Coordinates of C-alpha atoms in Angstrom, one line a residue:
Chain A
M18 CA -15.7 10.4 -3.2
R19 CA -17.0 14.0 -3.3
K20 CA -20.4 12.9 -2.0
A21 CA -18.8 10.9 0.8
S22 CA -16.7 13.9 1.8
L23 CA -19.7 16.1 1.8
A24 CA -21.5 13.6 4.0
L25 CA -18.7 13.6 6.4
L26 CA -18.7 17.4 6.5
F27 CA -22.4 17.4 7.1
W28 CA -22.0 15.1 10.1
L29 CA -19.3 17.4 11.4
V30 CA -21.7 20.3 11.2
V31 CA -24.3 18.2 13.1
I32 CA -21.8 17.4 15.9
T33 CA -20.4 20.8 16.3
G34 CA -23.8 22.4 15.9
S35 CA -25.3 20.3 18.6
A36 CA -22.3 21.1 20.8
G37 CA -22.9 24.7 20.3
Q38 CA -26.5 24.4 21.5
Q39 CA -25.3 22.7 24.6
A40 CA -22.4 25.0 25.3
N41 CA -22.7 26.6 28.7
P42 CA -19.7 28.5 29.9
T43 CA -21.0 28.5 33.5
A44 CA -21.6 24.7 33.6
T45 CA -19.4 22.8 36.0
V46 CA -17.4 19.9 34.8
P47 CA -17.3 16.9 34.9
L48 CA -20.8 16.5 33.5
R49 CA -20.5 12.8 33.4
T50 CA -18.3 10.0 34.5
F51 CA -16.7 8.2 31.7
N52 CA -15.7 4.7 32.6
G53 CA -16.2 1.1 31.6
Y54 CA -16.9 -0.4 28.2
F55 CA -17.5 1.6 25.0
N56 CA -17.9 0.8 21.3
I57 CA -17.2 3.0 18.4
T58 CA -18.4 2.0 15.0
D59 CA -17.3 4.3 12.3
I60 CA -16.8 4.7 8.6
G61 CA -14.3 6.8 6.8
L62 CA -12.2 7.6 3.8
L63 CA -8.5 7.2 3.3
I64 CA -7.9 10.3 1.1
G65 CA -4.8 10.7 -1.0
S66 CA -3.7 12.3 -4.2
P67 CA -6.0 11.8 -7.2
E68 CA -3.0 10.4 -9.0
N69 CA -3.1 7.3 -6.8
S70 CA -4.8 4.3 -8.2
H71 CA -7.1 4.2 -5.2
A72 CA -7.6 7.8 -4.4
A73 CA -10.0 7.5 -1.5
P74 CA -10.8 3.9 -0.5
F75 CA -13.5 3.2 2.0
S76 CA -12.8 2.2 5.6
F77 CA -15.1 0.6 8.2
L78 CA -13.9 0.1 11.8
I79 CA -15.3 -1.2 15.0
I80 CA -13.5 -0.4 18.2
N81 CA -14.3 -2.1 21.5
G82 CA -12.6 -0.7 24.5
F83 CA -12.8 0.7 28.0
H84 CA -11.9 3.8 29.9
L85 CA -8.9 3.5 32.1
T86 CA -9.8 7.0 33.4
N87 CA -12.4 9.5 32.6
Q88 CA -10.2 11.0 30.0
F89 CA -8.1 8.1 28.8
S90 CA -9.3 4.9 27.0
T91 CA -7.8 2.0 25.3
G92 CA -9.4 -0.5 22.9
L93 CA -9.0 -3.1 20.2
G94 CA -10.1 -2.4 16.7
L95 CA -11.1 -4.5 13.7
G96 CA -12.5 -3.5 10.3
V97 CA -12.4 -3.7 6.6
E98 CA -10.4 -1.5 4.2
F99 CA -9.8 -1.5 0.5
L100 CA -6.3 -0.5 -0.3
S101 CA -5.3 -2.2 -3.6
G102 CA -7.1 -5.2 -2.2
S103 CA -9.2 -6.0 0.9
Y104 CA -7.7 -5.9 4.3
L105 CA -8.7 -6.6 7.8
P106 CA -7.0 -4.0 10.1
V107 CA -6.4 -5.2 13.6
F108 CA -5.1 -2.5 15.9
L109 CA -4.7 -1.0 19.3
D110 CA -6.6 2.2 19.9
L111 CA -5.6 4.8 22.5
R112 CA -7.5 7.9 23.1
Y113 CA -7.1 10.9 25.3
Y114 CA -10.0 13.3 25.8
V115 CA -9.1 16.8 26.5
R116 CA -12.1 17.5 28.7
N117 CA -14.2 15.3 30.9
A118 CA -17.4 16.4 29.3
N119 CA -20.0 15.5 26.8
F120 CA -18.4 17.6 24.2
S121 CA -14.7 17.1 24.1
P122 CA -11.9 17.2 21.6
F123 CA -9.6 14.2 21.8
F124 CA -6.4 12.8 20.5
F125 CA -6.0 9.3 19.4
F126 CA -3.4 6.8 18.2
Q127 CA -4.0 3.6 16.4
G128 CA -1.3 1.0 15.6
G129 CA -1.6 -2.5 14.3
Y130 CA -1.4 -4.8 11.4
S131 CA -3.6 -5.1 8.3
V132 CA -4.3 -8.7 7.4
P133 CA -4.9 -9.4 3.7
L134 CA -8.3 -10.8 2.7
D135 CA -7.3 -11.3 -0.9
D136 CA -4.5 -13.5 -2.1
N137 CA -3.0 -11.8 -5.0
Y138 CA -2.0 -8.4 -6.2
S139 CA -0.6 -7.6 -9.7
A140 CA 1.8 -4.9 -10.4
V141 CA 3.4 -3.9 -13.6
T142 CA 7.2 -3.9 -13.3
N143 CA 10.2 -3.7 -15.5
Y144 CA 11.8 -6.9 -16.7
Q145 CA 13.4 -6.3 -20.0
Y146 CA 14.0 -3.0 -21.8
D147 CA 14.2 -3.9 -25.4
V148 CA 11.5 -6.4 -26.2
Y149 CA 8.2 -5.8 -27.9
W150 CA 6.4 -5.6 -24.6
P151 CA 9.0 -4.5 -22.1
Y152 CA 6.8 -5.0 -19.1
T153 CA 6.0 -8.0 -17.1
Y154 CA 2.9 -8.4 -15.0
R155 CA 4.1 -10.0 -11.9
N156 CA 1.7 -11.6 -9.5
Y157 CA 2.4 -10.9 -5.9
K158 CA 1.0 -12.6 -2.8
A159 CA -0.3 -10.0 -0.4
M160 CA 1.3 -10.3 3.0
G161 CA -0.3 -7.4 4.8
G162 CA 1.5 -4.7 6.7
W163 CA 1.8 -2.3 9.6
L164 CA -0.4 0.6 10.1
L165 CA 0.0 3.8 12.2
N166 CA -2.7 6.3 12.6
P167 CA -2.5 9.3 14.9
G168 CA -5.1 12.0 14.8
F169 CA -7.5 14.1 16.6
G170 CA -11.3 14.5 16.8
I171 CA -14.4 15.6 18.5
R172 CA -16.7 13.6 20.7
N173 CA -20.3 14.8 21.4
M174 CA -22.4 12.7 23.7
F175 CA -26.2 13.1 23.2
S176 CA -27.1 10.9 26.2
D177 CA -25.4 8.7 28.7
N178 CA -25.0 5.9 26.2
F179 CA -24.9 7.4 22.8
G180 CA -22.8 9.9 21.0
L181 CA -21.1 10.9 17.7
V182 CA -17.5 11.0 17.0
F183 CA -15.7 12.8 14.2
S184 CA -12.0 12.5 13.6
V185 CA -9.2 13.5 11.3
G186 CA -6.0 11.5 11.2
Y187 CA -2.9 10.7 9.3
R188 CA -2.6 7.1 8.2
N189 CA 0.8 5.6 7.4
Q190 CA 0.2 2.1 5.9
R191 CA 2.9 -0.2 4.7
L192 CA 1.8 -3.3 2.8
F193 CA 4.1 -6.1 1.8
Y194 CA 3.8 -8.3 -1.3
R195 CA 6.0 -11.2 -2.2
A196 CA 6.4 -12.8 -5.7
D197 CA 7.4 -16.4 -6.4
D198 CA 11.0 -15.4 -6.9
D199 CA 12.8 -13.1 -4.5
H200 CA 11.0 -10.1 -5.9
R201 CA 9.2 -8.2 -3.2
L202 CA 7.1 -5.1 -3.2
L203 CA 6.4 -2.5 -0.5
A204 CA 3.5 -0.2 -0.9
D205 CA 3.5 2.9 1.3
Y206 CA 0.3 4.8 1.7
N207 CA 0.2 8.2 3.3
R208 CA -3.4 9.2 3.7
L209 CA -5.6 11.8 5.3
V210 CA -8.3 9.9 7.2
L211 CA -11.7 11.4 7.7
R212 CA -14.1 9.4 9.9
I213 CA -17.5 9.7 11.4
G214 CA -18.9 7.2 13.8
I215 CA -21.3 6.5 16.6
L216 CA -20.3 5.8 20.2
F217 CA -22.1 3.4 22.5
R218 CA -21.5 3.0 26.2
Chain B
M7 CA -17.8 27.0 12.4
K8 CA -16.5 28.7 9.3
R9 CA -13.0 28.4 10.6
T10 CA -13.4 24.7 11.2
A11 CA -14.7 24.2 7.7
L12 CA -11.8 26.2 6.4
Y13 CA -9.3 24.0 8.3
I14 CA -11.0 20.8 6.9
A15 CA -10.9 22.2 3.4
L16 CA -7.2 23.1 3.8
I17 CA -6.2 19.8 5.2
T18 CA -8.1 18.0 2.5
F19 CA -6.5 20.1 -0.2
L20 CA -3.0 19.3 1.2
A21 CA -3.8 15.6 1.4
L22 CA -5.1 15.5 -2.2
T23 CA -1.9 17.1 -3.5
A24 CA 0.7 15.6 -1.2
C25 CA -0.5 12.1 -0.2
R26 CA 1.0 10.1 -3.1
D27 CA 1.4 6.4 -2.8
K28 CA 4.9 5.0 -3.1
F29 CA 5.7 1.5 -4.3
T30 CA 9.1 0.1 -3.7
E31 CA 10.4 -3.1 -5.2
I32 CA 13.2 -5.1 -3.8
F33 CA 14.9 -7.8 -5.9
T34 CA 18.2 -9.2 -7.0
G35 CA 18.9 -7.6 -10.3
N36 CA 21.3 -5.9 -12.7
S37 CA 22.5 -2.8 -11.0
P38 CA 24.1 -0.3 -13.3
I39 CA 27.8 0.6 -13.2
Y40 CA 28.2 4.2 -14.4
M41 CA 30.8 6.1 -16.2
T42 CA 30.4 9.9 -15.9
Y43 CA 30.0 11.9 -19.0
E44 CA 33.2 13.7 -18.2
D45 CA 35.1 10.5 -18.1
L46 CA 33.4 9.2 -21.2
R47 CA 34.7 12.2 -23.2
L48 CA 38.2 11.5 -22.1
A49 CA 38.1 7.7 -22.5
V50 CA 39.0 7.3 -26.2
R51 CA 42.6 6.1 -26.3
Q52 CA 44.9 3.7 -28.1
T53 CA 46.2 0.6 -26.3
T54 CA 48.2 -2.4 -27.1
P55 CA 46.5 -5.2 -29.1
S56 CA 44.2 -7.4 -27.1
D57 CA 42.4 -10.7 -27.6
L58 CA 38.9 -10.9 -29.1
S59 CA 36.4 -11.4 -26.4
N60 CA 33.0 -10.4 -27.6
P61 CA 33.3 -9.4 -31.3
G62 CA 30.6 -7.5 -33.0
K63 CA 30.5 -5.8 -36.3
I64 CA 33.5 -5.8 -38.7
Y65 CA 34.6 -3.3 -41.2
F66 CA 37.1 -3.5 -43.9
K67 CA 39.3 -0.7 -45.3
D68 CA 42.2 -1.3 -47.5
D69 CA 44.4 -4.0 -45.9
Y70 CA 42.9 -3.6 -42.4
I71 CA 40.0 -5.2 -40.7
F72 CA 38.4 -3.3 -37.9
I73 CA 36.5 -5.6 -35.5
V74 CA 34.3 -4.0 -32.9
E75 CA 34.7 -5.4 -29.4
E76 CA 31.1 -4.9 -28.3
M77 CA 30.8 -1.7 -26.2
K78 CA 34.5 -1.6 -25.6
G79 CA 36.3 -0.5 -28.7
I80 CA 37.9 -1.6 -31.9
H81 CA 40.5 -4.2 -32.7
V82 CA 42.7 -3.2 -35.7
I83 CA 43.9 -6.1 -37.7
N84 CA 46.6 -5.8 -40.4
N85 CA 45.3 -8.1 -43.1
S86 CA 47.7 -7.4 -45.9
N87 CA 48.4 -11.1 -45.7
P88 CA 45.0 -12.8 -45.1
S89 CA 46.9 -16.0 -44.2
N90 CA 48.7 -14.2 -41.4
P91 CA 46.6 -11.4 -40.1
V92 CA 48.3 -9.3 -37.4
N93 CA 46.5 -7.9 -34.5
T94 CA 48.0 -4.4 -34.6
T95 CA 46.4 -2.3 -31.9
F96 CA 43.2 -1.7 -30.0
I97 CA 41.2 1.6 -29.7
E98 CA 39.3 1.9 -26.5
I99 CA 35.9 3.5 -27.3
P100 CA 33.4 3.0 -24.5
G101 CA 29.9 2.1 -25.9
N102 CA 31.1 1.4 -29.4
V103 CA 29.0 -0.7 -31.7
D104 CA 29.2 0.8 -35.2
I105 CA 32.0 2.2 -37.3
A106 CA 32.5 3.7 -40.7
I107 CA 35.7 5.0 -42.3
K108 CA 36.3 7.6 -45.0
G109 CA 39.8 8.5 -45.9
N110 CA 41.9 8.5 -42.8
I111 CA 39.0 9.3 -40.4
L112 CA 37.2 6.6 -38.5
Y113 CA 33.7 7.5 -37.2
A114 CA 32.4 5.5 -34.3
D115 CA 29.6 5.7 -31.8
S116 CA 30.4 6.1 -28.1
Y117 CA 27.2 5.7 -26.2
I118 CA 25.4 8.9 -26.9
D119 CA 28.2 10.6 -28.8
V120 CA 29.7 10.1 -32.2
V121 CA 33.5 10.5 -32.4
A122 CA 35.9 11.0 -35.3
L123 CA 39.4 9.5 -35.0
D124 CA 42.4 10.1 -37.2
V125 CA 43.8 6.7 -38.1
S126 CA 46.3 7.8 -40.6
D127 CA 49.1 6.8 -38.2
L128 CA 48.1 3.5 -36.5
T129 CA 50.8 4.2 -33.8
D130 CA 49.2 7.5 -33.0
I131 CA 45.4 7.3 -33.3
R132 CA 43.7 10.3 -31.9
E133 CA 40.3 11.9 -31.5
V134 CA 39.8 14.8 -33.8
S135 CA 36.1 15.6 -33.4
R136 CA 33.1 14.7 -31.4
V137 CA 29.3 15.4 -31.5
K138 CA 28.0 15.1 -28.0
D139 CA 24.6 13.8 -27.0
V140 CA 23.3 12.9 -30.4
L141 CA 22.4 9.3 -30.1
P142 CA 19.8 7.7 -27.9
Y143 CA 20.8 6.7 -24.4
S144 CA 21.5 3.0 -24.6
I145 CA 22.5 0.3 -22.2
P146 CA 24.8 -2.7 -22.7
A147 CA 23.5 -6.3 -22.7
Y148 CA 22.8 -7.6 -19.3
D149 CA 22.1 -10.9 -17.6
E150 CA 18.6 -11.8 -18.7
N151 CA 18.1 -14.0 -15.7
Y152 CA 17.7 -11.0 -13.6
P153 CA 15.6 -7.8 -13.9
L154 CA 17.1 -4.4 -14.5
A155 CA 17.4 -1.8 -11.8
D156 CA 16.5 1.7 -12.6
I157 CA 19.0 3.8 -14.5
D158 CA 19.8 7.4 -13.5
E159 CA 20.9 9.1 -16.7
E160 CA 22.2 12.0 -14.7
K161 CA 25.0 9.8 -13.4
G162 CA 26.4 9.1 -16.8
V163 CA 26.4 6.1 -19.2
V164 CA 26.0 2.5 -18.1
T165 CA 29.2 0.5 -18.8
G166 CA 28.3 -2.7 -17.0
W167 CA 26.1 -4.4 -14.5
E168 CA 26.5 -5.8 -11.1
I169 CA 24.2 -8.5 -9.8
K170 CA 23.0 -7.4 -6.4
K171 CA 20.1 -6.6 -4.1
V172 CA 18.2 -3.6 -5.5
T173 CA 15.7 -1.4 -3.7
Q174 CA 14.0 1.1 -5.9
E175 CA 10.8 2.9 -6.5
L176 CA 8.6 1.1 -8.9
Q177 CA 8.5 2.8 -12.3
N178 CA 8.9 1.9 -16.0
N179 CA 11.4 3.1 -18.5
Y180 CA 12.5 2.1 -21.9
Y181 CA 16.0 2.1 -23.3
P182 CA 17.3 0.4 -26.3
V183 CA 19.9 -2.3 -25.6
Y184 CA 23.0 -2.8 -27.5
G185 CA 23.9 -6.4 -27.8
Y186 CA 20.9 -8.4 -29.0
E187 CA 20.1 -7.7 -32.6
D188 CA 23.4 -6.1 -33.3
V189 CA 25.8 -8.7 -32.1
W190 CA 24.2 -11.4 -34.3
N191 CA 24.3 -9.6 -37.5
D192 CA 26.7 -8.1 -39.9
A193 CA 27.3 -9.3 -43.3
S194 CA 28.9 -7.7 -46.2
T195 CA 28.6 -5.7 -49.3
R196 CA 31.2 -4.1 -51.5
G197 CA 32.0 -0.5 -50.9
D198 CA 33.8 1.8 -53.3
I199 CA 37.3 1.3 -52.2
T200 CA 39.7 3.8 -53.8
G201 CA 42.4 4.3 -51.3
G202 CA 44.0 3.3 -48.1
I203 CA 43.6 4.5 -44.6
S204 CA 45.6 7.4 -45.6
G205 CA 43.6 7.8 -48.8
N206 CA 40.1 9.1 -49.6
G207 CA 38.2 5.9 -50.0
I208 CA 35.2 4.6 -48.0
G209 CA 35.5 1.3 -46.3
V210 CA 33.2 -1.7 -46.4
G211 CA 30.6 -2.2 -43.7
G212 CA 28.1 -5.0 -43.2
S213 CA 24.5 -5.6 -44.1
M214 CA 23.6 -4.8 -40.5
A215 CA 25.7 -1.6 -40.2
R216 CA 24.0 1.4 -38.8
F217 CA 26.6 3.8 -40.0
G218 CA 27.1 4.6 -43.7
I219 CA 29.0 7.1 -45.7
T220 CA 28.4 8.7 -49.1
E221 CA 30.6 11.5 -50.3
N222 CA 30.9 14.0 -47.5
T223 CA 27.9 12.7 -45.5
L224 CA 27.8 10.3 -42.6
Y225 CA 24.5 8.6 -41.8
A226 CA 23.8 7.0 -38.5
V227 CA 20.5 5.3 -37.6
D228 CA 19.0 4.3 -34.3
K229 CA 15.8 2.6 -33.7
V230 CA 13.6 5.4 -35.0
S231 CA 15.8 8.2 -36.3
I232 CA 18.4 8.9 -38.8
H233 CA 21.2 11.4 -38.0
V234 CA 22.9 13.1 -40.9
F235 CA 26.4 14.5 -40.3
S236 CA 28.6 16.5 -42.6
I237 CA 32.2 15.2 -42.8
A238 CA 33.4 17.6 -45.4
D239 CA 36.0 18.8 -43.0
P240 CA 37.9 15.7 -41.7
D241 CA 38.6 17.5 -38.5
S242 CA 35.1 18.6 -37.9
L243 CA 32.1 16.4 -37.6
V244 CA 28.9 18.4 -37.8
L245 CA 25.4 17.3 -37.2
R246 CA 23.3 18.6 -40.1
R247 CA 19.9 17.2 -39.3
E248 CA 18.1 14.3 -37.8
F249 CA 14.5 13.0 -38.3
N250 CA 12.2 10.1 -37.7
V251 CA 12.3 7.3 -40.2
G252 CA 10.0 4.7 -38.8
W253 CA 10.2 2.1 -36.1
N254 CA 12.6 -0.6 -35.1
I255 CA 15.2 0.4 -37.7
E256 CA 18.0 -2.0 -37.7
T257 CA 20.2 -1.5 -40.7
L258 CA 21.4 1.0 -43.2
F259 CA 22.7 0.3 -46.6
I260 CA 23.9 2.7 -49.3
L261 CA 24.0 2.0 -53.0
G262 CA 24.9 5.0 -55.2
E263 CA 22.3 7.7 -54.5
T264 CA 19.9 5.4 -52.7
L265 CA 19.7 4.7 -49.1
F266 CA 18.0 1.5 -47.8
L267 CA 16.8 1.3 -44.2
G268 CA 16.0 -2.1 -43.0
S269 CA 13.5 -2.4 -40.1
Q270 CA 11.9 -5.4 -38.5
S271 CA 8.9 -4.9 -40.6
G272 CA 10.2 -3.7 -44.0
V273 CA 12.7 -1.8 -46.0
S274 CA 12.4 1.9 -46.6
I275 CA 14.1 3.5 -49.6
Y276 CA 15.4 7.1 -49.7
D277 CA 16.9 9.2 -52.4
I278 CA 20.2 10.8 -51.2
S279 CA 21.1 12.5 -54.4
V280 CA 21.3 15.5 -52.1
P281 CA 23.1 13.7 -49.3
T282 CA 22.2 15.9 -46.5
S283 CA 18.5 15.8 -47.3
P284 CA 17.3 12.2 -47.7
M285 CA 14.0 12.1 -49.5
Y286 CA 11.6 9.2 -48.9
I287 CA 10.8 7.2 -52.0
S288 CA 9.0 4.1 -51.0
N289 CA 8.6 1.3 -48.6
F290 CA 8.4 -2.5 -48.8
W291 CA 6.7 -4.3 -46.0
H292 CA 7.6 -7.9 -45.1
L293 CA 6.9 -10.2 -42.3
T294 CA 8.3 -9.2 -39.0
G295 CA 11.8 -10.4 -38.5
C296 CA 15.4 -9.4 -38.1
D297 CA 16.5 -8.4 -41.6
P298 CA 20.0 -7.8 -42.9
V299 CA 19.8 -6.4 -46.4
V300 CA 22.3 -6.1 -49.2
V301 CA 21.7 -4.6 -52.6
Q302 CA 23.4 -5.4 -55.9
D303 CA 22.4 -3.6 -59.1
D304 CA 18.6 -3.7 -59.1
L305 CA 18.2 -6.6 -56.7
A306 CA 17.9 -6.5 -52.9
F307 CA 18.5 -9.6 -50.8
I308 CA 17.0 -9.7 -47.4
T309 CA 17.3 -12.4 -44.8
L310 CA 14.5 -12.6 -42.3
R311 CA 15.2 -14.4 -39.1
G312 CA 12.4 -15.0 -36.7
G313 CA 12.1 -16.0 -33.1
N314 CA 12.7 -14.5 -29.7
L315 CA 13.6 -10.9 -30.3
C316 CA 12.9 -10.9 -34.0
G317 CA 9.1 -11.3 -34.1
N318 CA 7.6 -14.0 -36.2
N319 CA 9.2 -17.4 -36.5
V320 CA 9.9 -16.9 -40.2
N321 CA 13.3 -17.7 -41.6
Q322 CA 13.7 -16.9 -45.2
L323 CA 15.7 -15.2 -47.9
V324 CA 13.7 -12.6 -49.8
V325 CA 14.7 -11.3 -53.2
L326 CA 13.3 -7.9 -54.1
S327 CA 13.5 -6.1 -57.4
V328 CA 14.3 -2.4 -56.8
R329 CA 14.6 -1.5 -60.5
N330 CA 11.7 0.8 -59.9
L331 CA 12.6 2.3 -56.5
R332 CA 9.1 3.8 -56.2
E333 CA 7.6 0.3 -56.4
P334 CA 9.8 -2.5 -55.1
V335 CA 8.5 -5.9 -56.1
E336 CA 9.1 -9.1 -54.3
L337 CA 10.4 -11.7 -56.8
K338 CA 10.7 -14.7 -54.6
T339 CA 11.3 -16.0 -51.1
Y340 CA 13.4 -19.0 -50.1
P341 CA 13.1 -20.9 -46.9
M342 CA 16.2 -20.7 -44.6
E343 CA 17.1 -22.3 -41.3
G344 CA 17.8 -19.1 -39.3
P345 CA 19.8 -16.7 -41.3
Y346 CA 22.0 -14.0 -39.9
G347 CA 24.1 -11.8 -42.1
L348 CA 24.7 -12.0 -45.8
G349 CA 27.1 -10.7 -48.3
I350 CA 27.3 -10.5 -52.1
D351 CA 30.2 -10.4 -54.5
G352 CA 29.1 -10.0 -58.1
K353 CA 26.7 -12.8 -58.7
T354 CA 27.7 -14.8 -55.7
L355 CA 25.7 -14.6 -52.5
F356 CA 27.0 -15.7 -49.1
V357 CA 24.4 -16.4 -46.4
C358 CA 25.3 -17.2 -42.8
D359 CA 22.3 -19.5 -42.2
G360 CA 22.6 -20.2 -38.5
E361 CA 23.0 -23.8 -37.6
A362 CA 22.9 -24.8 -41.3
G363 CA 26.2 -23.0 -41.7
L364 CA 27.5 -21.0 -44.6
K365 CA 25.6 -21.2 -47.9
I366 CA 26.9 -19.9 -51.2
Y367 CA 24.5 -19.3 -54.1
D368 CA 24.8 -18.2 -57.7
V369 CA 22.1 -15.4 -58.0
T370 CA 22.4 -14.9 -61.7
D371 CA 18.7 -16.0 -61.9
P372 CA 17.0 -14.6 -58.9
L373 CA 14.0 -16.8 -59.4
T374 CA 15.9 -20.0 -59.1
I375 CA 18.4 -19.3 -56.4
N376 CA 17.6 -22.5 -54.5
K377 CA 18.5 -24.5 -57.6
H378 CA 21.9 -22.8 -57.9
R379 CA 23.4 -23.4 -54.5
I380 CA 27.1 -23.7 -55.2
A381 CA 28.1 -25.0 -51.8
Q382 CA 27.1 -25.4 -48.2
F383 CA 29.5 -25.6 -45.3
P384 CA 27.6 -26.7 -42.1
E385 CA 30.8 -26.5 -40.1
I386 CA 31.1 -22.7 -40.7
L387 CA 29.0 -21.0 -38.2
A388 CA 29.1 -17.2 -38.5
Y389 CA 26.9 -14.2 -38.3
D390 CA 29.0 -11.7 -40.2
A391 CA 30.7 -12.0 -43.6
I392 CA 32.6 -9.7 -45.9
P393 CA 33.6 -11.2 -49.2
I394 CA 36.2 -9.2 -51.0
D395 CA 38.5 -10.1 -53.9
G396 CA 38.4 -13.8 -53.2
V397 CA 38.8 -13.5 -49.4
L398 CA 35.8 -14.2 -47.3
M399 CA 36.0 -12.7 -43.8
L400 CA 33.6 -14.3 -41.4
I401 CA 33.0 -13.4 -37.8
G402 CA 31.2 -15.6 -35.3
D403 CA 31.2 -16.5 -31.6
D404 CA 34.6 -18.2 -32.1
G405 CA 36.4 -15.3 -33.7
L406 CA 37.4 -14.1 -37.1
Y407 CA 37.8 -16.7 -39.9
Q408 CA 39.2 -16.0 -43.3
Y409 CA 38.6 -18.2 -46.3
D410 CA 39.9 -18.2 -49.9
Y411 CA 36.7 -18.5 -52.0
Q412 CA 38.2 -18.3 -55.4
D413 CA 37.1 -21.9 -55.9
L414 CA 33.6 -21.6 -54.6
T415 CA 33.2 -25.3 -54.3
N416 CA 36.3 -25.7 -52.2
I417 CA 36.8 -22.7 -50.0
V418 CA 40.1 -22.9 -48.1
L419 CA 40.7 -21.7 -44.6
L420 CA 43.4 -19.1 -44.6
S421 CA 43.6 -18.0 -40.9
I422 CA 41.8 -17.7 -37.6
I423 CA 41.9 -15.1 -34.9
E424 CA 40.2 -16.9 -32.1
V425 CA 38.1 -15.4 -29.3
K426 CA 39.8 -15.9 -26.0

């Protein structure tokens, strides 16, 4: 996890560093016209407390979308994430770029549903208090759950068609599990999300 | 650049310390009903006699039988005429499971407290002393078909359960439960009876009792600890010490200056010649099982019942020589059906052997007990027995039964107080 975090920080330095080289206070904006199709392919970490059973699971996302305006885009995302099991997040992606320029901060919001790729999840839970082994391992069927992910980031285009994207977000992920009886389990994940990705147009 | 890195580091730090996952379970389960600690300490009171509903341990003192109504209180039965026992009064004691009596003071547990009641006047029973928060937090029996909801000890003690939809954060706790091993056991042994309720004597408990008295000391055991109280002043119950004595302790039995602690895996022997300072002497290990124990002279009789909550599926009567307390020796074991309590009167041993009913043995020769079965009564199903002076008091699911056993081959039913 530490290595991955360092790698993300390294890419952040690359992005912001290259932006610094291009910075020109006298340049006129817009530098480009942002419209049409784009693709963002990124990787990231869902970072939480070390006390969590999965402290920083890996996340891989692909977003395909298009610009509604130069500064506003919408898209559909898919990916793979590993939160106490494997999930396929399917979500709507909305982005607002602060500047109509190669280098621009942006705000984004993602909302959707994580579809389970595994069938089962086991959790230890109380059943009886005064037996030799007072716990019961209960098998739950993973049902998936809603995700919300607002955040902000930096886009830096190196050419008309290629750029890098770094973002920081907050992920609220609720996952549902159902046992054979009426027992249900809700898992709430509140994570800091660090992502680095490439942008194609 | 430096500032950006600083922000990233700060946010990461906050995430690492604050972003904890939360698991919530939703189920239909036993939701606790609480009584506040303030109410608990005001709850002991005398009421009119009531019917037996869920009888537990029994205790005999003079002409009175005290029947614990599990977790509710104590029925007081005037047994001066065993053929016509009279339900005299009821003492409400929330969380009560065990009792012991010395002189005119009755000692009882009340959830986490131990209370002392003056029973010299059965028309005016009153609390005279209490030691608070001395016993482990325990919960009453619950519907095993449903899981337990979390318990918030800050709210008080659990007096009951309500089956309902529960939403709670997933976590695990451990509490001992009254109502499993206790309710099925209690047999008898003779105490040293030298007076009435208004006298100085000590009453008679059962082989599964967790309370015991010698001289001016009251002992109470829980699963792992023994609590030693001074009762020198009848109006002042004082905790002297408490210490760990093992694991899964179930019973306490006192004979002279020796204390026997029965656990699910063995019997521990302590010297109590200095009553407030029990000294460990030895231990005898046996197969895991629920094990009421009674001791007579230099012989200890232990019934092991297996299954479900009692470990191995072993059902037997174990005879132990405790002539040398430092080195108890197993003399013989005898197969049983599923024994609960047992009691001994002289050389006559009474065993409540589950579905096989009541068995009566002559134990003059401990090596041939099986060849000296005096009688068996399959129709008498009980888990608790006190044989005293020719009257056998038995308690089972159906209530309290009393038999005249002066003729051991033809015991005669004297009376019944039925559970209603």
